[in-house]
Amino acid sequence: MTSQAPHQPWLQRWHVKPIGWTILLVVLLVASSRMTGVDVGMFLSNLDQFTALLTRLSQPAWDYLPVIMRPLYETIQMAILGTTIGAALALPFALLAAGNLVHNRWLRSGIRFWLDLVRTLPDLLLAAIFVAIFGIGSTAGVVTLAIFSFGMVSKLFYEVIETIDMGPLEALESVGAGKLTVIWYAVLPQILNQFVSYFLYTLEINVRASTVLGYLGAGGIGVFLQRSLNEFNYSQTAVIILATLVVVMVIDGISNHLRRVLL
Amino acid sequence: MVQETPIISFKNVNKVYDNGTVGLKDINFDIPRGQFLVVVGLSGAGKSTLLRTINRMHEITSGEIRVEDEAIDRYKGRSLRFLRRKIGMIFQNFNLVNRSSVERNVLSGRVSYYPTWKSLLGLFSATDKQNAVQALQRVSLAEKLYTRADELSGGQQQRVAIARTLMQNPKIILADEPIASLDPLTTKTVMDILKRLNQEDGITVIVNLHSVALAREYADRIVGLRAGEVVYDEPIAAVTATDLNRVYQEV
Ligand SMILES: Nc1ncnc2c1ncn2[C@@H]1O[C@H](COP(=O)(O)OP(=O)(O)OP(=O)(O)O)[C@@H](O)[C@H]1O
Ligand SMILES: [Mg+2]
């Protein structure tokens, strides 16, 4: 008997799908840039300005470095504090939103709707609001980051909770343990590693985000970034950008390493 | 001679699942204190359902179940936890918390004796920590006290699960196919432990099994289920192989 390969359908043979998608994407891109008035030509003709900026940025004023150490430190503190508060608040909500723990559909959907709502708030908008409420400073930044982390982490958390093995919960219930004890003994040990991993991941994002938030007056290095840019002091801007890059890379490195160890 | 009241009794018990499946149908029998009862039956016959109604992990639709001469259907909150506290349960998949130590798994069997805050903080008394070691000694695993549960073999995990149950100080042990994922040698170890707890501590033991041979070896009495109904119920002395095969006939 001869082995015969099955006939390849023409859709696959002529790569109809990938080509179709590419065409559609290009059309969408052109159409949306038309509608929003983005001028690609202007972008290209202004490239020389960009190179001029780059040359000025390439002469960092290193004596500025000691000045920005404090705000840089403040930025990291903001990120850690905001992430911690957000994640701590997210845990109880994640437990209530998990379908395998809460069988009451109404309660669960209510909580999820609320979490979705929180997640749709843009962090820049939050920062602007809290700067208006708390004034310029890191409090506004911490609150913004806490809410942003809360929205993100709660969803990640409840999705993890829904994957756990239900056997240990059954065992703890059969022992006569109350709800809290069941969660403490049978749920938390199963999700702890992934929680820490997601916490670190959110922290990475927040360190980056908090530099931008500072730009709106929410404390940290962003305040200095904005000042140097306003004064066209690009040699200072260069120092700020480089120092921030180093900090972000170091934190990413540490958190990546920790996550690898954990999982 | 005065007849002692049975430790468990089923009176006209019916269970219909939400989707209409009949789990149990008109169950009527008593289990005397200290009996080693084996429940056999085809897959889907209702063995697990029967077992789980005794500690109210499943609710029944009608009828009454009495444990130590008290109707259990009204228990709520605290009284339900007290019912479960005196009934140990062993599972086919062991149901240990894999990432926790053997010690923590065993101690978790004791949480219903503590207020919640003490359980959460892990404030177990020195006596209970001692008891945990002793419980492990009874299943010959004391040296694994600080090992992580997922580093044990299946048979060892099941023995840890038995130690956890012993921490409850149970009067009844329910075992749902405790040996289904174990090899023949480990099977014997686990069944021997259950038999010893039955004989030495007087614990009433109810085991679901698929193996008729094992049932005949260990049981004082065999109950056969088919499609949620009791179709066989004999003391071990009266059990014969041909008789028992009736349980396994097609419905
Ligand atoms: N949660 C449930 N919802 C609906 N039907 C169920 C549920 N649990 C069990 N059943 C049904 O009830 C019947 C009895 O199931 P049960 O698990 O008690 O059988 P079993 O004798 O333990 O079987 P096995 O030997 O496979 O464990 C089966 O028909 C099963 O499909
Ligand atoms: Mg079963």
Coordinates of C-alpha atoms and ligand atoms in Angstrom, one line a residue:
Chain A
M1 CA 0.0 0.0 0.0
T2 CA 1.3 3.4 -0.8
S3 CA 1.1 6.0 1.9
Q4 CA -0.6 9.1 0.5
A5 CA -0.5 12.5 2.1
P6 CA -3.9 14.1 2.4
H7 CA -4.7 16.7 -0.2
Q8 CA -3.8 20.2 1.0
P9 CA -6.8 22.5 0.9
W10 CA -6.3 25.5 -1.5
L11 CA -7.0 27.9 1.4
Q12 CA -3.8 26.7 3.0
R13 CA -1.9 26.2 -0.2
W14 CA -2.1 29.9 -1.3
H15 CA -1.9 31.3 2.3
V16 CA -5.2 33.0 1.8
K17 CA -5.7 33.7 5.5
P18 CA -2.4 35.3 6.4
I19 CA -2.4 37.5 3.2
G20 CA -6.0 38.5 3.9
W21 CA -5.2 39.5 7.4
T22 CA -2.2 41.6 6.3
I23 CA -4.2 43.5 3.7
L24 CA -6.9 44.1 6.3
L25 CA -4.4 45.4 8.8
V26 CA -2.8 47.8 6.3
V27 CA -6.2 49.2 5.3
L28 CA -7.2 49.7 8.9
L29 CA -3.9 51.4 9.7
V30 CA -4.2 53.9 6.7
A31 CA -7.9 54.5 7.4
S32 CA -7.3 55.2 11.1
S33 CA -4.4 57.5 10.5
R34 CA -6.6 59.4 8.0
M35 CA -9.4 59.8 10.5
T36 CA -7.3 60.9 13.4
G37 CA -5.2 63.2 11.3
V38 CA -1.8 61.6 12.0
D39 CA 0.6 62.9 9.3
V40 CA 3.2 60.3 8.5
G41 CA 4.9 62.8 6.1
M42 CA 5.4 65.2 9.0
F43 CA 6.8 62.5 11.1
L44 CA 9.4 61.7 8.5
S45 CA 10.3 65.4 7.7
N46 CA 10.9 66.1 11.4
L47 CA 13.4 63.3 11.8
D48 CA 16.3 65.8 11.7
Q49 CA 14.9 67.6 14.8
F50 CA 15.0 64.2 16.4
T51 CA 18.7 63.7 15.6
A52 CA 19.4 67.2 17.0
L53 CA 17.7 66.3 20.2
L54 CA 19.7 63.0 20.4
T55 CA 23.0 64.9 20.1
R56 CA 22.1 67.1 23.0
L57 CA 20.9 64.2 25.0
S58 CA 24.2 62.4 24.3
Q59 CA 26.0 64.8 26.7
P60 CA 24.7 63.9 30.1
A61 CA 25.5 66.2 33.0
W62 CA 26.8 63.6 35.4
D63 CA 27.1 66.1 38.3
Y64 CA 23.3 66.2 38.3
L65 CA 23.2 62.5 39.3
P66 CA 23.4 63.1 43.2
V67 CA 20.4 65.5 42.9
I68 CA 18.1 62.8 41.5
M69 CA 19.0 60.0 43.8
R70 CA 16.4 61.0 46.3
P71 CA 13.5 61.3 43.9
L72 CA 14.6 58.1 42.2
Y73 CA 14.5 56.4 45.6
E74 CA 11.1 57.9 46.2
T75 CA 9.8 56.5 42.9
I76 CA 10.8 53.0 43.9
Q77 CA 9.2 53.5 47.3
M78 CA 6.0 54.7 45.6
A79 CA 5.9 51.6 43.4
I80 CA 6.5 49.2 46.2
L81 CA 4.0 50.8 48.5
G82 CA 1.3 51.2 45.8
T83 CA 1.8 47.6 44.6
T84 CA 1.6 46.2 48.1
I85 CA -1.5 48.1 49.1
G86 CA -3.2 47.2 45.8
A87 CA -2.3 43.5 46.0
A88 CA -3.3 43.2 49.6
L89 CA -6.7 44.7 48.9
A90 CA -7.0 42.5 45.8
L91 CA -6.7 39.2 47.6
P92 CA -10.1 39.2 49.4
F93 CA -11.8 40.4 46.2
A94 CA -10.1 37.7 44.1
L95 CA -11.3 35.1 46.6
L96 CA -14.9 36.4 46.3
A97 CA -14.7 36.5 42.5
A98 CA -13.4 32.9 42.0
G99 CA -16.1 30.7 40.7
N100 CA -14.9 27.6 42.5
L101 CA -15.0 29.2 45.9
V102 CA -18.2 31.4 45.7
H103 CA -21.2 29.6 44.3
N104 CA -23.5 32.5 44.6
R105 CA -23.6 33.7 41.0
W106 CA -25.0 37.2 41.9
L107 CA -22.3 38.0 44.4
R108 CA -19.6 36.7 42.1
S109 CA -20.8 38.7 39.0
G110 CA -21.3 41.8 41.1
I111 CA -17.7 41.6 42.4
R112 CA -16.4 40.9 38.9
F113 CA -18.3 43.8 37.4
W114 CA -16.9 46.1 40.0
L115 CA -13.3 44.8 39.3
D116 CA -13.8 45.3 35.6
L117 CA -14.9 48.8 36.3
V118 CA -11.8 49.6 38.3
R119 CA -9.6 48.2 35.6
T120 CA -11.1 50.5 32.9
L121 CA -9.9 53.6 34.7
P122 CA -6.7 54.9 33.0
D123 CA -3.9 55.4 35.4
L124 CA -3.1 58.8 34.0
L125 CA -6.6 59.9 34.7
L126 CA -6.4 58.6 38.2
A127 CA -3.1 60.4 38.8
A128 CA -4.6 63.7 37.5
I129 CA -7.6 63.3 39.9
F130 CA -5.5 62.4 42.9
V131 CA -3.0 65.2 42.3
A132 CA -6.0 67.5 42.4
I133 CA -7.2 65.9 45.6
F134 CA -3.9 65.4 47.6
G135 CA -1.8 68.0 45.9
I136 CA 1.5 67.5 44.2
G137 CA 3.5 64.8 45.9
S138 CA 3.9 61.1 46.2
T139 CA 0.6 60.4 48.1
A140 CA -1.2 60.9 44.8
G141 CA 1.2 58.6 43.1
V142 CA 0.9 55.8 45.7
V143 CA -2.9 56.0 45.6
T144 CA -2.9 55.8 41.8
L145 CA -0.6 52.9 41.7
A146 CA -2.6 51.1 44.4
I147 CA -5.8 51.3 42.5
F148 CA -4.1 50.4 39.2
S149 CA -2.4 47.4 40.9
F150 CA -5.7 46.4 42.6
G151 CA -7.5 46.2 39.2
M152 CA -4.8 44.3 37.5
V153 CA -3.8 41.9 40.3
S154 CA -7.3 41.0 41.3
K155 CA -8.1 39.6 37.9
L156 CA -4.8 37.7 37.7
F157 CA -5.4 36.4 41.2
Y158 CA -8.9 35.0 40.7
E159 CA -7.9 33.3 37.5
V160 CA -5.1 31.5 39.4
I161 CA -7.5 30.6 42.2
E162 CA -9.9 29.0 39.6
T163 CA -7.2 26.6 38.6
I164 CA -6.4 25.1 42.0
D165 CA -7.0 21.5 43.0
M166 CA -10.3 21.3 44.9
G167 CA -9.3 18.0 46.7
P168 CA -7.6 19.6 49.7
L169 CA -10.6 22.0 50.2
E170 CA -12.9 19.0 50.4
A171 CA -10.6 17.3 52.9
L172 CA -10.5 20.4 55.1
E173 CA -14.3 20.8 55.0
S174 CA -14.7 17.2 55.9
V175 CA -12.5 17.7 58.9
G176 CA -15.0 20.4 60.2
A177 CA -13.0 23.5 59.3
G178 CA -14.7 26.8 58.9
K179 CA -14.5 28.8 55.6
L180 CA -11.6 31.0 56.6
T181 CA -9.6 28.0 57.9
V182 CA -10.2 26.1 54.6
I183 CA -8.9 29.1 52.6
W184 CA -5.9 29.5 54.9
Y185 CA -4.9 25.8 54.9
A186 CA -6.1 24.5 51.5
V187 CA -6.2 27.5 49.1
L188 CA -3.4 29.9 50.1
P189 CA -0.6 27.3 49.9
Q190 CA -1.6 26.4 46.4
I191 CA -1.6 29.9 45.1
L192 CA 1.1 31.6 47.1
N193 CA 3.9 31.2 44.6
Q194 CA 1.9 32.5 41.7
F195 CA 0.7 35.4 43.9
V196 CA 4.2 36.5 44.6
S197 CA 5.1 36.1 41.0
Y198 CA 2.3 38.3 39.9
F199 CA 3.1 40.8 42.6
L200 CA 6.6 41.1 41.3
Y201 CA 5.4 41.4 37.7
T202 CA 3.0 44.3 38.8
L203 CA 5.9 45.9 40.7
E204 CA 8.0 46.0 37.5
I205 CA 5.1 47.7 35.6
N206 CA 4.6 50.1 38.4
V207 CA 8.2 51.2 38.6
R208 CA 8.0 52.1 35.0
A209 CA 4.5 53.7 35.3
S210 CA 5.5 55.8 38.4
T211 CA 8.2 57.6 36.4
V212 CA 5.4 58.8 34.0
L213 CA 3.0 59.5 36.8
G214 CA 5.5 61.8 38.4
Y215 CA 5.2 63.9 35.2
L216 CA 1.7 64.8 36.3
G217 CA 3.0 65.9 39.7
A218 CA 2.4 62.6 41.5
G219 CA 5.9 62.7 43.0
G220 CA 9.1 60.9 42.3
I221 CA 11.6 61.2 39.5
G222 CA 8.9 62.2 37.0
V223 CA 8.7 65.6 38.6
F224 CA 12.4 66.2 37.8
L225 CA 12.0 64.8 34.3
Q226 CA 9.3 67.3 33.6
R227 CA 11.3 70.2 35.0
S228 CA 14.4 69.5 32.9
L229 CA 12.3 69.1 29.8
N230 CA 10.5 72.4 30.4
E231 CA 13.9 74.1 30.9
F232 CA 15.2 72.5 27.7
N233 CA 18.0 71.2 29.9
Y234 CA 18.5 68.0 27.9
S235 CA 21.8 67.1 29.5
Q236 CA 19.9 66.7 32.8
T237 CA 17.1 64.9 31.0
A238 CA 19.7 62.4 29.7
V239 CA 21.0 61.7 33.2
I240 CA 17.4 61.1 34.4
I241 CA 16.5 58.8 31.6
L242 CA 19.7 56.8 32.0
A243 CA 19.4 56.5 35.7
T244 CA 15.8 55.5 35.4
L245 CA 16.7 52.9 32.8
V246 CA 19.3 51.4 35.1
V247 CA 16.8 51.2 38.0
V248 CA 14.1 49.6 35.9
M249 CA 16.5 47.1 34.5
V250 CA 17.8 46.2 38.0
I251 CA 14.3 45.7 39.4
D252 CA 13.2 43.7 36.3
G253 CA 16.3 41.5 36.8
I254 CA 15.7 40.9 40.4
S255 CA 12.0 40.2 40.0
N256 CA 12.6 37.9 37.0
H257 CA 15.1 36.0 39.0
L258 CA 12.8 35.6 41.9
R259 CA 9.9 34.5 39.7
R260 CA 12.1 31.9 38.1
V261 CA 13.1 30.6 41.5
L262 CA 9.5 30.5 42.7
L263 CA 7.8 28.7 39.7
Chain B
M1 CA -29.7 -8.6 75.8
V2 CA -30.3 -4.9 75.1
Q3 CA -29.7 -3.9 71.5
E4 CA -27.3 -1.0 71.4
T5 CA -28.5 1.9 69.2
P6 CA -26.7 1.9 65.8
I7 CA -24.0 4.6 65.3
I8 CA -25.5 5.4 61.8
S9 CA -28.9 4.7 60.5
F10 CA -30.5 5.4 57.1
K11 CA -34.3 5.8 57.1
N12 CA -36.0 6.0 53.6
V13 CA -33.1 8.1 52.3
N14 CA -33.4 9.4 48.7
K15 CA -31.1 11.7 46.8
V16 CA -31.8 13.2 43.5
Y17 CA -29.1 15.5 42.0
D18 CA -30.1 18.9 40.6
N19 CA -29.9 17.5 37.0
G20 CA -32.4 14.8 37.8
T21 CA -29.9 11.9 38.3
V22 CA -31.0 9.5 41.0
G23 CA -28.1 9.2 43.4
L24 CA -29.8 7.2 46.2
K25 CA -33.1 5.4 46.2
D26 CA -35.0 4.4 49.3
I27 CA -31.9 3.5 51.4
N28 CA -32.8 1.8 54.7
F29 CA -30.2 0.2 56.9
D30 CA -28.3 0.6 60.2
I31 CA -24.6 0.4 61.0
P32 CA -23.8 -0.8 64.5
R33 CA -20.9 0.8 66.4
G34 CA -17.5 -0.7 65.6
Q35 CA -18.5 -2.4 62.3
F36 CA -16.1 -2.6 59.3
L37 CA -18.6 -2.1 56.5
V38 CA -17.6 -2.4 52.8
V39 CA -19.8 -0.9 50.1
V40 CA -19.4 -2.4 46.6
G41 CA -21.1 -1.6 43.3
L42 CA -20.4 -0.6 39.7
S43 CA -19.2 2.8 38.8
G44 CA -22.0 5.3 39.2
A45 CA -23.9 3.0 41.6
G46 CA -24.0 5.7 44.2
K47 CA -21.2 4.6 46.6
S48 CA -19.5 8.0 46.9
T49 CA -22.9 9.7 47.2
L50 CA -23.9 7.4 50.1
L51 CA -20.7 8.0 51.9
R52 CA -20.9 11.8 51.5
T53 CA -24.4 12.0 52.9
I54 CA -23.1 10.8 56.3
N55 CA -20.9 13.8 56.9
R56 CA -23.3 16.1 54.9
M57 CA -20.8 16.8 52.1
H58 CA -23.9 16.0 50.1
E59 CA -27.4 16.8 51.1
I60 CA -30.2 14.3 50.8
T61 CA -33.6 15.0 49.1
S62 CA -35.8 13.1 51.5
G63 CA -35.6 10.7 54.4
E64 CA -33.5 10.9 57.5
I65 CA -29.9 10.0 58.5
R66 CA -29.1 9.6 62.2
V67 CA -25.6 9.7 63.6
E68 CA -25.2 8.6 67.2
D69 CA -29.0 8.7 67.5
E70 CA -29.3 12.3 66.4
A71 CA -30.9 13.5 63.1
I72 CA -28.2 15.3 61.2
D73 CA -30.2 17.2 58.6
R74 CA -30.8 20.3 60.7
Y75 CA -27.1 20.8 61.6
K76 CA -25.8 24.1 60.6
G77 CA -22.6 26.1 61.2
R78 CA -21.1 25.0 64.5
S79 CA -23.1 21.8 64.9
L80 CA -22.4 20.7 61.4
R81 CA -18.6 21.2 62.0
F82 CA -19.0 19.2 65.2
L83 CA -20.6 16.4 63.2
R84 CA -17.8 16.4 60.7
R85 CA -15.2 16.6 63.4
K86 CA -16.1 13.1 64.7
I87 CA -16.2 11.6 61.2
G88 CA -12.9 11.2 59.4
M89 CA -12.8 11.0 55.6
I90 CA -10.2 9.3 53.4
F91 CA -10.1 10.0 49.6
Q92 CA -9.0 8.2 46.5
N93 CA -6.7 11.1 45.6
F94 CA -5.5 11.6 49.2
N95 CA -6.3 15.3 49.1
L96 CA -3.2 16.5 50.9
V97 CA -2.0 20.1 50.5
N98 CA 0.9 19.3 48.2
R99 CA 3.0 22.3 49.0
S100 CA 2.6 22.1 52.8
S101 CA 4.7 19.9 55.1
V102 CA 3.5 16.5 56.3
E103 CA 3.3 18.0 59.8
R104 CA 1.1 20.9 58.7
N105 CA -1.1 18.4 56.8
V106 CA -1.5 16.2 59.8
L107 CA -2.2 19.1 62.2
S108 CA -4.8 20.5 59.8
G109 CA -6.9 17.5 60.9
R110 CA -7.1 19.1 64.3
V111 CA -8.3 22.6 63.4
S112 CA -11.9 22.0 64.4
Y113 CA -10.8 21.8 68.0
Y114 CA -9.4 25.4 67.9
P115 CA -11.0 28.8 67.5
T116 CA -10.4 30.1 64.0
W117 CA -7.8 32.7 64.9
K118 CA -5.6 30.0 66.6
S119 CA -5.9 27.8 63.6
L120 CA -4.9 30.6 61.3
L121 CA -1.9 31.5 63.4
G122 CA -1.0 27.8 63.7
L123 CA -1.0 28.0 67.5
F124 CA -1.3 24.3 68.1
S125 CA -0.7 23.0 71.7
A126 CA 2.4 21.1 72.5
T127 CA 0.2 18.1 73.2
D128 CA -1.3 18.2 69.7
K129 CA 2.1 18.5 68.1
Q130 CA 3.0 15.4 70.1
N131 CA -0.1 13.7 68.9
A132 CA 0.7 14.5 65.3
V133 CA 4.0 12.6 65.7
Q134 CA 2.2 9.7 67.3
A135 CA -0.4 9.7 64.6
L136 CA 2.4 9.4 62.1
Q137 CA 4.0 6.7 64.1
R138 CA 0.8 4.7 63.8
V139 CA 1.1 4.8 60.0
S140 CA 4.9 4.2 60.3
L141 CA 5.8 7.6 58.8
A142 CA 7.1 9.6 61.8
E143 CA 10.5 10.3 60.0
K144 CA 8.6 12.2 57.2
L145 CA 7.3 14.9 59.6
Y146 CA 9.0 17.8 57.9
T147 CA 8.9 16.5 54.3
R148 CA 6.8 18.3 51.8
A149 CA 3.7 16.2 51.0
D150 CA 4.3 16.1 47.3
E151 CA 7.7 14.4 47.8
L152 CA 5.9 11.3 49.1
S153 CA 4.7 8.3 47.2
G154 CA 1.0 7.7 46.7
G155 CA 0.9 5.1 49.5
Q156 CA 2.8 7.3 51.9
Q157 CA 0.4 10.2 51.1
Q158 CA -2.6 8.0 51.9
R159 CA -1.0 7.1 55.2
V160 CA -0.5 10.8 56.0
A161 CA -4.1 11.4 55.1
I162 CA -5.0 8.7 57.6
A163 CA -2.8 10.4 60.2
R164 CA -4.6 13.6 59.5
T165 CA -7.9 11.9 60.1
L166 CA -6.7 10.4 63.4
M167 CA -6.0 13.9 64.7
Q168 CA -9.8 14.4 64.6
N169 CA -10.2 11.6 67.1
P170 CA -13.0 10.3 64.9
K171 CA -15.7 7.8 65.9
I172 CA -16.3 7.0 62.2
I173 CA -14.0 6.8 59.3
L174 CA -15.4 7.1 55.7
A175 CA -13.0 5.9 53.0
D176 CA -14.0 6.5 49.4
E177 CA -11.9 4.0 47.3
P178 CA -8.9 4.7 49.4
I179 CA -6.7 2.3 47.5
A180 CA -7.9 2.9 43.9
S181 CA -4.6 4.6 42.9
L182 CA -2.2 2.3 44.8
D183 CA -0.3 -0.9 43.9
P184 CA -1.2 -4.2 45.5
L185 CA 1.4 -4.1 48.3
T186 CA 0.6 -0.6 49.3
T187 CA -3.1 -1.5 49.1
K188 CA -2.5 -4.1 51.8
T189 CA -0.6 -1.7 54.0
V190 CA -3.4 0.9 53.9
M191 CA -6.2 -1.7 54.3
D192 CA -4.4 -3.2 57.3
I193 CA -4.1 0.2 58.9
L194 CA -7.8 0.8 58.5
K195 CA -8.6 -2.7 60.0
R196 CA -6.3 -2.0 62.9
L197 CA -8.0 1.3 63.7
N198 CA -11.3 -0.6 63.6
Q199 CA -10.2 -3.3 65.9
E200 CA -7.9 -1.5 68.3
D201 CA -9.7 1.9 68.6
G202 CA -13.2 0.6 67.9
I203 CA -13.7 3.2 65.1
T204 CA -16.6 2.4 62.8
V205 CA -15.1 2.1 59.3
I206 CA -17.1 2.4 56.0
V207 CA -15.1 1.7 52.9
N208 CA -16.1 1.9 49.3
L209 CA -14.2 -0.6 47.2
H210 CA -14.2 -1.9 43.7
S211 CA -12.5 -5.1 44.5
V212 CA -14.8 -7.9 45.7
A213 CA -11.7 -10.0 46.9
L214 CA -10.6 -7.2 49.2
A215 CA -14.1 -6.6 50.4
R216 CA -14.3 -10.3 51.4
E217 CA -10.9 -10.2 53.1
Y218 CA -11.5 -7.1 55.3
A219 CA -15.3 -6.6 55.8
D220 CA -17.5 -7.6 58.7
R221 CA -20.4 -6.9 56.3
I222 CA -20.9 -6.1 52.7
V223 CA -23.5 -3.8 51.2
G224 CA -24.0 -3.8 47.5
L225 CA -25.4 -0.8 45.6
R226 CA -26.9 -0.7 42.1
A227 CA -28.4 2.4 40.5
G228 CA -28.7 4.0 44.0
E229 CA -30.5 1.0 45.6
V230 CA -29.2 -1.5 48.1
V231 CA -29.4 -4.8 46.3
Y232 CA -27.2 -6.8 48.7
D233 CA -26.6 -6.7 52.4
E234 CA -25.0 -9.6 54.2
P235 CA -22.7 -10.3 57.2
I236 CA -19.4 -11.6 55.9
A237 CA -20.2 -15.2 57.1
A238 CA -23.1 -15.3 54.7
V239 CA -21.3 -13.9 51.7
T240 CA -20.7 -16.2 48.8
A241 CA -19.0 -15.3 45.5
T242 CA -22.0 -16.2 43.3
D243 CA -24.3 -14.2 45.4
L244 CA -22.1 -11.2 45.3
N245 CA -21.9 -11.3 41.5
R246 CA -25.6 -10.2 41.5
V247 CA -24.4 -6.7 42.4
Y248 CA -22.4 -6.5 39.2
Q249 CA -25.1 -7.5 36.8
E250 CA -26.2 -5.0 34.2
V251 CA -29.2 -3.0 35.3
Ligands
LIG1 N1 -22.6 16.4 41.4 C1 -23.4 15.6 40.6 N2 -24.4 16.1 39.9 C2 -25.1 15.2 39.1 N3 -25.0 13.9 39.2 C3 -24.1 13.4 39.9 C4 -23.2 14.2 40.7 N4 -22.3 13.4 41.4 C5 -22.6 12.1 41.0 N5 -23.7 12.1 40.1 C6 -24.3 10.9 39.6 O1 -24.8 10.1 40.6 C7 -24.6 8.8 40.4 C8 -23.9 8.1 41.5 O2 -22.6 8.7 41.5 P1 -21.5 8.2 42.6 O3 -20.3 9.1 42.4 O4 -22.1 8.2 43.9 O5 -21.1 6.8 42.1 P2 -20.0 5.8 42.6 O6 -20.6 4.5 42.9 O7 -19.2 6.4 43.6 O8 -19.1 5.6 41.3 P3 -17.5 5.4 41.1 O9 -17.3 3.9 41.4 O10 -17.3 5.7 39.7 O11 -16.9 6.3 42.0 C9 -23.9 8.7 39.0 O12 -24.9 8.4 38.0 C10 -23.3 10.0 38.8 O13 -23.3 10.4 37.5
MG2 MG -17.1 7.1 43.7

